[in-house]
XYZ file of C-alpha atoms in Angstrom:
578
model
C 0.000 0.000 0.000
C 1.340 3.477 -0.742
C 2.557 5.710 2.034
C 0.311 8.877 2.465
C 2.034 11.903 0.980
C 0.137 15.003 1.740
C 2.397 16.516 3.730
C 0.166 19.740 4.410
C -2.534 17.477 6.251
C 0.410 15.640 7.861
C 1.532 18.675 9.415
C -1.429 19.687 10.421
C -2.589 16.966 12.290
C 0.820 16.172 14.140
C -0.050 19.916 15.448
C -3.422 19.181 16.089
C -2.946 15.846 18.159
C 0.156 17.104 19.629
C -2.035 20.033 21.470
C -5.057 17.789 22.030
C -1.953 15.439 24.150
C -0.882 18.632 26.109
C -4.224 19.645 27.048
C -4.471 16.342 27.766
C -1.547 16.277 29.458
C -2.538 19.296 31.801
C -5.937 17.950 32.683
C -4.302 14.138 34.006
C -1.625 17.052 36.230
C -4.669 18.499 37.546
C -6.536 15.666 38.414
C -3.891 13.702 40.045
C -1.717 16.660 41.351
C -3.092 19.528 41.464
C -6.394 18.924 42.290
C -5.794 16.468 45.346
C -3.744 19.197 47.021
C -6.166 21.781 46.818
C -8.698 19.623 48.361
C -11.362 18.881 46.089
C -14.512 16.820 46.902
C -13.942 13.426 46.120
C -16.882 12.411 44.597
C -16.603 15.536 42.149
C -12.725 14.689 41.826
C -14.783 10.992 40.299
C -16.586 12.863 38.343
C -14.273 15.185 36.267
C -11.863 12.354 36.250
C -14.605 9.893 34.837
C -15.183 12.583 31.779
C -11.972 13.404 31.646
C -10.684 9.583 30.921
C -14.143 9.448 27.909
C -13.282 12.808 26.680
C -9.747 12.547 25.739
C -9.616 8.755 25.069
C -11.709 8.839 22.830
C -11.105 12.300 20.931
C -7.256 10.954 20.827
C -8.904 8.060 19.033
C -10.957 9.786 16.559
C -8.687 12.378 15.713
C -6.900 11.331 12.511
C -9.639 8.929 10.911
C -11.741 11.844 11.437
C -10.930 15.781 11.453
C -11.290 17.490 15.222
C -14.134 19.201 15.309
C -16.744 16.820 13.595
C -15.168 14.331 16.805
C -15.350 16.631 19.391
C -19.562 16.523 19.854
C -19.188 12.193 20.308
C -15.905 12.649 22.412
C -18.004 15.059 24.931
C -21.502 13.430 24.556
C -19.626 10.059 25.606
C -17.801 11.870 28.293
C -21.025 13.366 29.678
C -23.350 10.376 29.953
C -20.782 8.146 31.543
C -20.101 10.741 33.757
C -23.940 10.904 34.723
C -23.955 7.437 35.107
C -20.676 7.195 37.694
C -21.883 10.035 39.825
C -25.570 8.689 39.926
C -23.965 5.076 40.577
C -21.556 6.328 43.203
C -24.425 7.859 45.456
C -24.833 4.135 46.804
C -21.691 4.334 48.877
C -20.987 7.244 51.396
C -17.186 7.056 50.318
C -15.702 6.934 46.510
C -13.114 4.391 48.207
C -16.002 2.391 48.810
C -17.408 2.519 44.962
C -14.403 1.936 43.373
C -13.470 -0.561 45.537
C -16.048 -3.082 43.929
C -14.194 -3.044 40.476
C -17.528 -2.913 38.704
C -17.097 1.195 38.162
C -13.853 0.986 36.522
C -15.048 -2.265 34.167
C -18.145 -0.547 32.787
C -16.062 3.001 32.304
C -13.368 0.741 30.291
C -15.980 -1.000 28.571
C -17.744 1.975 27.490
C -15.081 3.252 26.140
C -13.427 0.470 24.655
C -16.728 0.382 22.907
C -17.802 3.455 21.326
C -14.789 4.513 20.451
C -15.127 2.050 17.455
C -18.753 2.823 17.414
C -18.047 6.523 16.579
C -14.891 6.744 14.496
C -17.036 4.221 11.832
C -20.261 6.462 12.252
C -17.518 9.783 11.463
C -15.983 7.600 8.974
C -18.046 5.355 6.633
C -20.711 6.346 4.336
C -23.109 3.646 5.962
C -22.165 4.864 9.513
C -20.941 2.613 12.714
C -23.019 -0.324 10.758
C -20.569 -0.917 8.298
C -19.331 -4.049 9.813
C -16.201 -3.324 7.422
C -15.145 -0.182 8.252
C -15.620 -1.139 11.995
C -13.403 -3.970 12.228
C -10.838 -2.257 10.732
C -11.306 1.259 12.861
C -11.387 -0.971 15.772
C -8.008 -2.726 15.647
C -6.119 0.463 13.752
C -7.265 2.160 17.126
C -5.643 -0.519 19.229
C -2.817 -0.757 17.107
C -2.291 3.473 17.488
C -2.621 3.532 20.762
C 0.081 0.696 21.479
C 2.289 1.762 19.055
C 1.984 5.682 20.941
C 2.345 4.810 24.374
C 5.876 2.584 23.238
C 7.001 5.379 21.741
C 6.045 7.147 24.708
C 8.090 4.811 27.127
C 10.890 4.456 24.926
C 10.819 8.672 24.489
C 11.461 8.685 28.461
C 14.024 5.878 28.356
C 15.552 8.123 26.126
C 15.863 10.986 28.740
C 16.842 8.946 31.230
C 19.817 7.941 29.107
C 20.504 11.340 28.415
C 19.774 12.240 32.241
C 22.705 9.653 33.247
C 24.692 11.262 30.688
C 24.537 14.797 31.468
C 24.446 14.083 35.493
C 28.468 13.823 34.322
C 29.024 17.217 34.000
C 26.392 18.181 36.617
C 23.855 19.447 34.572
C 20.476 17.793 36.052
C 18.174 17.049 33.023
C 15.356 15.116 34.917
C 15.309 17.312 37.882
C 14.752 20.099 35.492
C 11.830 18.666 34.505
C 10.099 17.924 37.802
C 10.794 21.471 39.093
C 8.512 22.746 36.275
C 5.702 20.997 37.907
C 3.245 20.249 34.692
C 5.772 19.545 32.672
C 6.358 16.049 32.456
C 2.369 15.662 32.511
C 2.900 17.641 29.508
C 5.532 16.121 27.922
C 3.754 13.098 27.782
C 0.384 13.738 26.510
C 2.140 15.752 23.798
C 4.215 12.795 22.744
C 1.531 10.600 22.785
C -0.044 12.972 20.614
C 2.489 13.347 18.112
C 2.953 9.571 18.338
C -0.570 8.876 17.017
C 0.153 11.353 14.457
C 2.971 9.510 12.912
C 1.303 6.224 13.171
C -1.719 7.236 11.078
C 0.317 8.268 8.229
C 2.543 5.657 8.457
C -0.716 3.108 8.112
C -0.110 1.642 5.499
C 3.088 0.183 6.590
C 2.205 -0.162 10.294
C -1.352 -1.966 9.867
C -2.917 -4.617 12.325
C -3.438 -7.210 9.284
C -0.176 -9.449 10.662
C -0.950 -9.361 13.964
C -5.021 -10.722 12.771
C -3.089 -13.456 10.562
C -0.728 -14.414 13.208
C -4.051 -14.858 15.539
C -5.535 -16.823 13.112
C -2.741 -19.784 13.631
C -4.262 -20.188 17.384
C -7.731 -21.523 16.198
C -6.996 -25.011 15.557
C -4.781 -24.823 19.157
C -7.672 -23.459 21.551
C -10.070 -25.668 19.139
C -8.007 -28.786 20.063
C -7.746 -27.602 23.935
C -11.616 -27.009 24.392
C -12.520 -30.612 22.924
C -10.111 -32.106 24.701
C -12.328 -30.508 28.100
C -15.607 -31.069 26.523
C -14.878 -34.838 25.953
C -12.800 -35.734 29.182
C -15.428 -33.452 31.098
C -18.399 -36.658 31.333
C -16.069 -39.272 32.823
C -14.164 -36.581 35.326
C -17.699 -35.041 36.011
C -18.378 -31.903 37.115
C -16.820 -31.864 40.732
C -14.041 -29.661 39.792
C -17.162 -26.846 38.698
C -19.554 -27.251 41.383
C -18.870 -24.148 43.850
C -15.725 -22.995 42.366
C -16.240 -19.173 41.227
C -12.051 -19.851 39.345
C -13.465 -22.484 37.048
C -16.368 -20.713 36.047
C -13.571 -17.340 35.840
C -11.337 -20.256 33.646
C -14.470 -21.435 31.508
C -15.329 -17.964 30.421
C -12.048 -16.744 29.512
C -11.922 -19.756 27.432
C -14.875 -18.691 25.658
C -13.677 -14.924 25.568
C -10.654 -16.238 24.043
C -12.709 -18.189 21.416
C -15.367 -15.561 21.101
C -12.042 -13.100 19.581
C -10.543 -16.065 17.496
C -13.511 -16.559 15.835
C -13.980 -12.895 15.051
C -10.265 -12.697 14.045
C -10.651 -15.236 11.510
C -13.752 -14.507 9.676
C -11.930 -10.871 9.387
C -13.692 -7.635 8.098
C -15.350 -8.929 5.084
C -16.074 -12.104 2.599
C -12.763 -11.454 0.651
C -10.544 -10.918 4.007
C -12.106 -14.015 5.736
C -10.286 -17.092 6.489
C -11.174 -19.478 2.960
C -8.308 -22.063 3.972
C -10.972 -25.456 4.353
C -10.005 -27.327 7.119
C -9.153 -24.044 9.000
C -12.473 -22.489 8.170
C -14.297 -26.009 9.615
C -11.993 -25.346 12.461
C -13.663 -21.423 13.274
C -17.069 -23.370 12.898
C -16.220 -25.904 15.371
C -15.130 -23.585 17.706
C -18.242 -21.155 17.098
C -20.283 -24.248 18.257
C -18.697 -24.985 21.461
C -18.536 -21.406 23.052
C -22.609 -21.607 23.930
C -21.366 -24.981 25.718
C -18.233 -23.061 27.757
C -20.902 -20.290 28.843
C -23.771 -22.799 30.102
C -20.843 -24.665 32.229
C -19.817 -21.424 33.723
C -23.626 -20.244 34.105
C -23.769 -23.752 36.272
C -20.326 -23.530 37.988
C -21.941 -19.806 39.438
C -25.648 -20.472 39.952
C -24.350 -23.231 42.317
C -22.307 -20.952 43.843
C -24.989 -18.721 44.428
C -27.009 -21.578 45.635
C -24.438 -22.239 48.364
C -23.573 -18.756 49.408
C -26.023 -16.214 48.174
C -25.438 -13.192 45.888
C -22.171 -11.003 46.175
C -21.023 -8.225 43.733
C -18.658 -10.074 42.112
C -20.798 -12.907 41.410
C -23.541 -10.459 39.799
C -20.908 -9.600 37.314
C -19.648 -13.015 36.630
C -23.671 -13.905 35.743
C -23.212 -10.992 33.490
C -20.224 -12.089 31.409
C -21.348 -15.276 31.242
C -24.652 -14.343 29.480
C -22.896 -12.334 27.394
C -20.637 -15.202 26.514
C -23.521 -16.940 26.176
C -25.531 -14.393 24.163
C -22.642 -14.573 21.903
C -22.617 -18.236 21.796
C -25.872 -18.690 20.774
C -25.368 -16.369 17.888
C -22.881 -17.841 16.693
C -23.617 -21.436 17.055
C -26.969 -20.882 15.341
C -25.247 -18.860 12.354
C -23.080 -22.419 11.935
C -25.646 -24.575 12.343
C -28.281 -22.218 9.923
C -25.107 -22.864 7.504
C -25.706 -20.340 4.255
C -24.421 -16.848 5.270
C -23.270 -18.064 8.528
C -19.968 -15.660 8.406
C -21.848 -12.897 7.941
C -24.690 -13.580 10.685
C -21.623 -13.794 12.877
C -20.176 -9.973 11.690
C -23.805 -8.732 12.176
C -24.367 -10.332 15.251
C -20.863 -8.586 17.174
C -22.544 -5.261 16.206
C -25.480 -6.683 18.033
C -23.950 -7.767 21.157
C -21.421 -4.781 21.380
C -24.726 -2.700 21.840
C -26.143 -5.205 24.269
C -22.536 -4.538 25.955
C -22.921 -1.171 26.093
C -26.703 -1.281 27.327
C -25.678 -3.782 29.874
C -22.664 -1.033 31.405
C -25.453 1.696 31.717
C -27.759 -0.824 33.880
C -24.967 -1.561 35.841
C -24.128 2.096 36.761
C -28.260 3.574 37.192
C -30.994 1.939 39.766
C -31.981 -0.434 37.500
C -29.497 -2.810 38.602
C -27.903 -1.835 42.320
C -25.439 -4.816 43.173
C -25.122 -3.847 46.675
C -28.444 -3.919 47.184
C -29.032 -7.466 45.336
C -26.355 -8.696 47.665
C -27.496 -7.097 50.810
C -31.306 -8.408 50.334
C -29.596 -11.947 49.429
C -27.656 -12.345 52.447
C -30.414 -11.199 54.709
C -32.942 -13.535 53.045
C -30.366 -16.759 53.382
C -29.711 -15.423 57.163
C -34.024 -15.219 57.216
C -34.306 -18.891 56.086
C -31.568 -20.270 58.311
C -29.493 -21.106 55.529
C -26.765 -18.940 57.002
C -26.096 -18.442 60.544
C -25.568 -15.568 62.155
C -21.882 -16.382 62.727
C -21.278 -16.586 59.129
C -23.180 -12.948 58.577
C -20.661 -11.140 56.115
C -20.618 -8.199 57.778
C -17.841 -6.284 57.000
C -19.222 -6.527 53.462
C -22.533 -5.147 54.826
C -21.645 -1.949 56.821
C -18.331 -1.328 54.567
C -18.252 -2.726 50.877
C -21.650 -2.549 50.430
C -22.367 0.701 50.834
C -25.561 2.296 51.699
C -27.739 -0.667 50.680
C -25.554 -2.515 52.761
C -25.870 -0.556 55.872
C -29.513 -0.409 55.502
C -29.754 -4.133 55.776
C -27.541 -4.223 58.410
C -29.707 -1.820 60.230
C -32.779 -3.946 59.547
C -30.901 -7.093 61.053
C -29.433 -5.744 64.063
C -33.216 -6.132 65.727
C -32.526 -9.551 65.740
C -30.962 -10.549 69.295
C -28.646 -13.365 67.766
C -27.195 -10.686 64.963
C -26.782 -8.114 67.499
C -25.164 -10.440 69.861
C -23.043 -11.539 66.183
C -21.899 -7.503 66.042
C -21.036 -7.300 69.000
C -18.803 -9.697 68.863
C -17.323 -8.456 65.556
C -16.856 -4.561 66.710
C -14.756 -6.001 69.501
C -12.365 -7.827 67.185
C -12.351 -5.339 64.370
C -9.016 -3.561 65.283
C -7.892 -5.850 62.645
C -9.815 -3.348 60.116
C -8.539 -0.703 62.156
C -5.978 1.052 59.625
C -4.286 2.902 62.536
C -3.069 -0.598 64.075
C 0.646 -0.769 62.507
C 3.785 -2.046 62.957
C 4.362 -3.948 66.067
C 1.188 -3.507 67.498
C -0.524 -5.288 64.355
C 2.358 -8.044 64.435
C 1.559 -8.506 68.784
C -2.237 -8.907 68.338
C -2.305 -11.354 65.267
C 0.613 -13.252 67.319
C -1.775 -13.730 70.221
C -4.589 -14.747 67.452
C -3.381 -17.009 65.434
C -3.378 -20.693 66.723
C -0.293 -22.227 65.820
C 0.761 -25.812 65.854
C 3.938 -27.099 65.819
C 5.914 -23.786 67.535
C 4.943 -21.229 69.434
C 4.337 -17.730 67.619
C 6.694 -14.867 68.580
C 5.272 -11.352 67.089
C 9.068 -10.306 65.578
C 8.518 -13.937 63.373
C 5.695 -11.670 61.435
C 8.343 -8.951 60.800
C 9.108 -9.684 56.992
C 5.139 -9.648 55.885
C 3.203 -6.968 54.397
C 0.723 -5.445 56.821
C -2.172 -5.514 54.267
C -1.361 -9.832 54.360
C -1.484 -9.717 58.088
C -4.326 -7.514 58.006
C -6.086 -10.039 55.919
C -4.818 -12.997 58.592
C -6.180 -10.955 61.446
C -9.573 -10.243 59.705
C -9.859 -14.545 58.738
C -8.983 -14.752 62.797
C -12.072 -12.472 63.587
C -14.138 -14.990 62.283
C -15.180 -18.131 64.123
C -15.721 -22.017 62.900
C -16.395 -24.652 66.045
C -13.861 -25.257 68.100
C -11.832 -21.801 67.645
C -11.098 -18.764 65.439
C -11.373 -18.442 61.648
C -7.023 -19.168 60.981
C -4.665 -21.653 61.866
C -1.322 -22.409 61.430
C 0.821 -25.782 61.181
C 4.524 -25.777 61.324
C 7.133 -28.567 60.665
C 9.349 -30.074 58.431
C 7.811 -31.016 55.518
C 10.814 -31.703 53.338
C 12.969 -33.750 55.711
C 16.725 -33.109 54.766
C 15.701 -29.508 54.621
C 17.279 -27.365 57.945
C 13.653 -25.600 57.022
C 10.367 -25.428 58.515
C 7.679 -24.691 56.246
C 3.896 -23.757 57.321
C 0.505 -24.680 56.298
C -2.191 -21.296 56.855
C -5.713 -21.898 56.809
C -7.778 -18.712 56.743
C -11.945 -18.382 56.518
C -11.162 -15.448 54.295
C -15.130 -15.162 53.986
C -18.079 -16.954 55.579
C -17.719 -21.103 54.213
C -14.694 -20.152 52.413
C -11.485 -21.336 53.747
C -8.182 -20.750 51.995
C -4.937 -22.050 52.388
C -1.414 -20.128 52.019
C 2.051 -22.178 51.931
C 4.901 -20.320 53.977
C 8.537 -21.094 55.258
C 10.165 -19.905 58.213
C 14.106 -18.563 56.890
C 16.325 -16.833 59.896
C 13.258 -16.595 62.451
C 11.086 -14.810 60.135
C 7.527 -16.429 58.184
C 7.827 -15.609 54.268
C 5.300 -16.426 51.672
C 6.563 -18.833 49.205
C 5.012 -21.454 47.071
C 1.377 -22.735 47.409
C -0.318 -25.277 49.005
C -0.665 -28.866 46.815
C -3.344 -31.324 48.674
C -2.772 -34.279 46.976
C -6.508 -36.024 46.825
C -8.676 -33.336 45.307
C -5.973 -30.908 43.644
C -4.707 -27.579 45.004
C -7.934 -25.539 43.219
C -10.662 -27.448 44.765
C -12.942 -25.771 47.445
C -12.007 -26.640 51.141
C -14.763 -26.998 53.592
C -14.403 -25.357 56.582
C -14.974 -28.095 58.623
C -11.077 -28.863 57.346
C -10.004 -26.126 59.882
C -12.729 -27.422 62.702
C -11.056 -30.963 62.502
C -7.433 -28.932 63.174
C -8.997 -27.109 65.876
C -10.125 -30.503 67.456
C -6.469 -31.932 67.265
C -7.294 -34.106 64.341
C -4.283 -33.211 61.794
C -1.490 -35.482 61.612
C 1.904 -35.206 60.173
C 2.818 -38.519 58.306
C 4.902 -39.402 55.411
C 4.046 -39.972 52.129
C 7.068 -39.241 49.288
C 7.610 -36.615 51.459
C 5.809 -35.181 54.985
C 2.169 -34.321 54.525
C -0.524 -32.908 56.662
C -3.369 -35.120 57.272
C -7.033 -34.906 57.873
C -8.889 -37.415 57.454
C -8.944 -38.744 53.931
C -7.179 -35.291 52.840
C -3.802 -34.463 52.576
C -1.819 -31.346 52.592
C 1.856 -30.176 51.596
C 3.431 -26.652 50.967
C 4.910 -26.837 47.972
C 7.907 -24.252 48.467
């Protein structure tokens, strides 16, 4: 393809995209810098940060397949309405912490982005507007391929001062603490090189397109096709065991199907004429379009039991939501294969489809329609109302912190029971390990006198080489209570005999019914995290019940040999595998 030689427009739009960098530049200094300093509401300081990130993203974007100011109305409608949407959303929690702590904010800002950036460069761009499946492809993966391409250039830009930084700092002349005394001016520096960078790789498309990378993409089809049969037809004589209750397989099964989901759209390309036409690799796409509705009922399965067990959280209302989008997806493509004539291009037109369900789907998430909090709350309470849950096993830390407002008001509504206020009573007096003023050696002192240890006793200075967000979490899993003791335990010996090295097995109930398990090794009197923890009959990912930890409590672990020393309990056994 010929290299684009107006050099007029070339100029101009290295200018233009250079100054839309700086500006953007200066608003990223004020939001992060300046604006912190001086104090600004927080939720506000979400707010102009949430535009800010639509605004420029996407203007950056459009700039270049489109001239600036036919871009700037989409770039600032986009940036409005998600703004809306995070500041209405972020009215369920009394801190922003607290919002963006659930991840679902962030997710639904990056996916509406991700999203209509595409969406509006084709409807600026192509004579039949954002549904020219053509034109959209290839706007969405020239975008991805500018932006990469800018922000190396960007990183290799300050390598390059560094260098010359180290070079200069010979004859005392200080080039990088030039630069930070002039307070905006790295902020500027980069958005203008980014900028300039995006300039350069438009006009150099023709050379620098994403058609190898798609072709080199192509080559994994038959690989994750092989991989995903290989599941499918083991899965009826291993059963379904390793899914039931496990939130990681159904996390594994739909990023299998994500995976395939982009593979297939890879290979049947923009068009008829770019689409894969090799035969057995073309049967291979099909195949693989047929067994992604199959990954996204497993993983609907592996989290409505889930649910079943332990009720509604956050994060399982958005694994739900991927997985009927995988599923959505699935279904439109497996009954494109199966209706056979025209089934590539049912697949194109259905990814138009879905991308708006996507984008309907982030807008429920972030208005009243859909409050996650409140789902979860209402959930809990309701398994707590049918005795499904006891009032031991209340989350509720999630409830008067995570959760927000909705999660406070439930809390509120429970506390009249005797048994739940007797439950947070208990839990105020052992929150100091929430506390974030405990530090240091008073956070090391009180998880040494809570942690049960067998094996050695537990001096405090033994805790002195782990973060204090880990212990943290150890103290919080001690707060809890199973029968027979607290919610953590830990066994020391010497598991690898030959070894002048004792290594330790921690169990934590890092939420109500789920334990976890941490390998560690105690090196020159200190505990250090290394390795992870292998139990040799069900496989280091399966679920542990808590009653694992009740049978410790009771004295019931034993440490016997096998190729090496193990942990038993009962019929299970345990090793760290450091």
């Amino acid at each position: 393809m010929a290299r684009h030689t107006d050099g007029t427009a070339d100029t101009r739009l290295r200018w233009v995209l250079t100054g839309c960098g700086v500006v953007a530049g200066i608003a990223a200094w004020l939001l992060f810098d300046a604006l912190p300093d001086a104090g600004i509401d927080p939720r506000a300081h979400l707010v102009l940060a949430s535009a800010a990130f639509a605004f420029f993203t996407i203007l950056l974007a459009l700039v270049g397949p489109a001239r600036l100011l036919p871009a700037l109305p989409y770039a600032a409608g986009t940036a409005v309405v998600l703004a809306a949407l995070v500041w209405w959303a972020s009215l369920r929690h009394d801190t922003v912490e607290g919002f963006l702590g659930l991840v679902y904010p962030t997710a639904a800002q990056g996916l509406v982005v991700l999203i209509a950036t595409p969406i509006a460069a084709a409807q600026l761009w192509a004579p039949g507007g954002w549904r020219d499946y053509p034109t959209l492809f290839e706007l969405s993966w020239r975008i991805m391929v500018r932006f990469a391409s800018a922000l190396v250039f960007v990183g290799l830009f300050w390598g390059l001062l560094a260098l010359s930084d180290a070079l200069l700092q010979l004859v005392q002349v200080g080039l990088m603490s030039l630069i930070r005394s002039v307070e905006p001016l790295a902020w500027l520096l980069t958005g203008g090189v980014f900028g300039l960078a995006l300039a350069v790789v438009h006009e150099m498309r023709g050379y620098l397109s994403p058609y190898l990378v798609l072709r080199l993409l192509r080559l994994f089809v038959p690989v994750v096709l092989a991989v995903v049969v290989l599941f499918l037809a083991l899965l009826p004589f291993r059963g379904l065991s390793g899914l039931l209750g496990a939130l990681s397989a159904a996390g594994t099964l739909l990023s299998a199907a994500l995976g395939a989901i982009v593979l297939v759209t890879v290979a049947l390309d923009r068009d008829a004429v770019e689409e894969v036409h090799t035969p057995w690799l073309r049967r291979c796409v099909m195949a693989l379009a047929l067994a992604i509705p199959l990954l996204g009922a497993l993983a609907l399965y592996a989290i409505w039991v889930r649910v079943g067990q332990y009720g509604w959280t956050p994060a399982r209302l958005m694994a739900v939501t991927v997985a009927l989008v995988v599923t959505g997806y699935g279904l439109a493509y497996g009954g494109a294969v199966l209706a056979r004539t025209g089934w590539a291009t049912r697949i194109r037109q259905a990814n138009i489809v879905m991308a708006l369900v996507i984008l309907a789907l982030c807008a429920v998430w972030l208005s009243p329609v859909l409050v996650p909090e409140r789902i979860s709350a209402r959930s809990q309470a309701a398994r707590f109302d049918t005795g499904a849950m006891p009032a031991e096993d209340l989350p509720l830390r999630l409830l008067s912190e995570a959760w927000g407002r909705p999660g406070k008001a439930v809390l509120d509504d429970l506390r009249e029971t005797p048994a739940v206020a007797a439950r947070i009573s208990d839990w105020v007096d052992g929150s100091a390990a929430l506390d974030p003023r405990l530090t240091g050696a008073d956070l090391r002192e009180k998880l040494a006198a809570a942690l049960p240890v067998q094996g050695a006793d537990l001096a405090p200075d033994m805790l002195r080489g782990l973060p204090e967000d880990e212990l943290r979490r150890w103290l919080s899993a001690c707060a809890r209570r199973v029968t027979g003791g607290p919610g953590c335990l830990l066994v020391l010996a010497r598991f690898l005999p030959g070894q002048n090295v004792r290594h330790g097995l921690l169990f934590l109930m890092d939420a109500p019914q789920v334990l976890g398990r941490q390998a560690l090794a105690l090196r020159d009197g200190a505990l250090t995290l290394e390795g992870y923890v292998v139990e040799t009959a069900a496989g280091d990912a399966a679920p542990l019940d808590p009653g694992v930890l009740e049978a410790l409590h009771r004295g019931e672990g034993r440490i016997g040999p096998a190729d090496h020393q193990v942990l038993r309990i009962g019929d299970r056994t345990f090793f760290p595998n450091n």
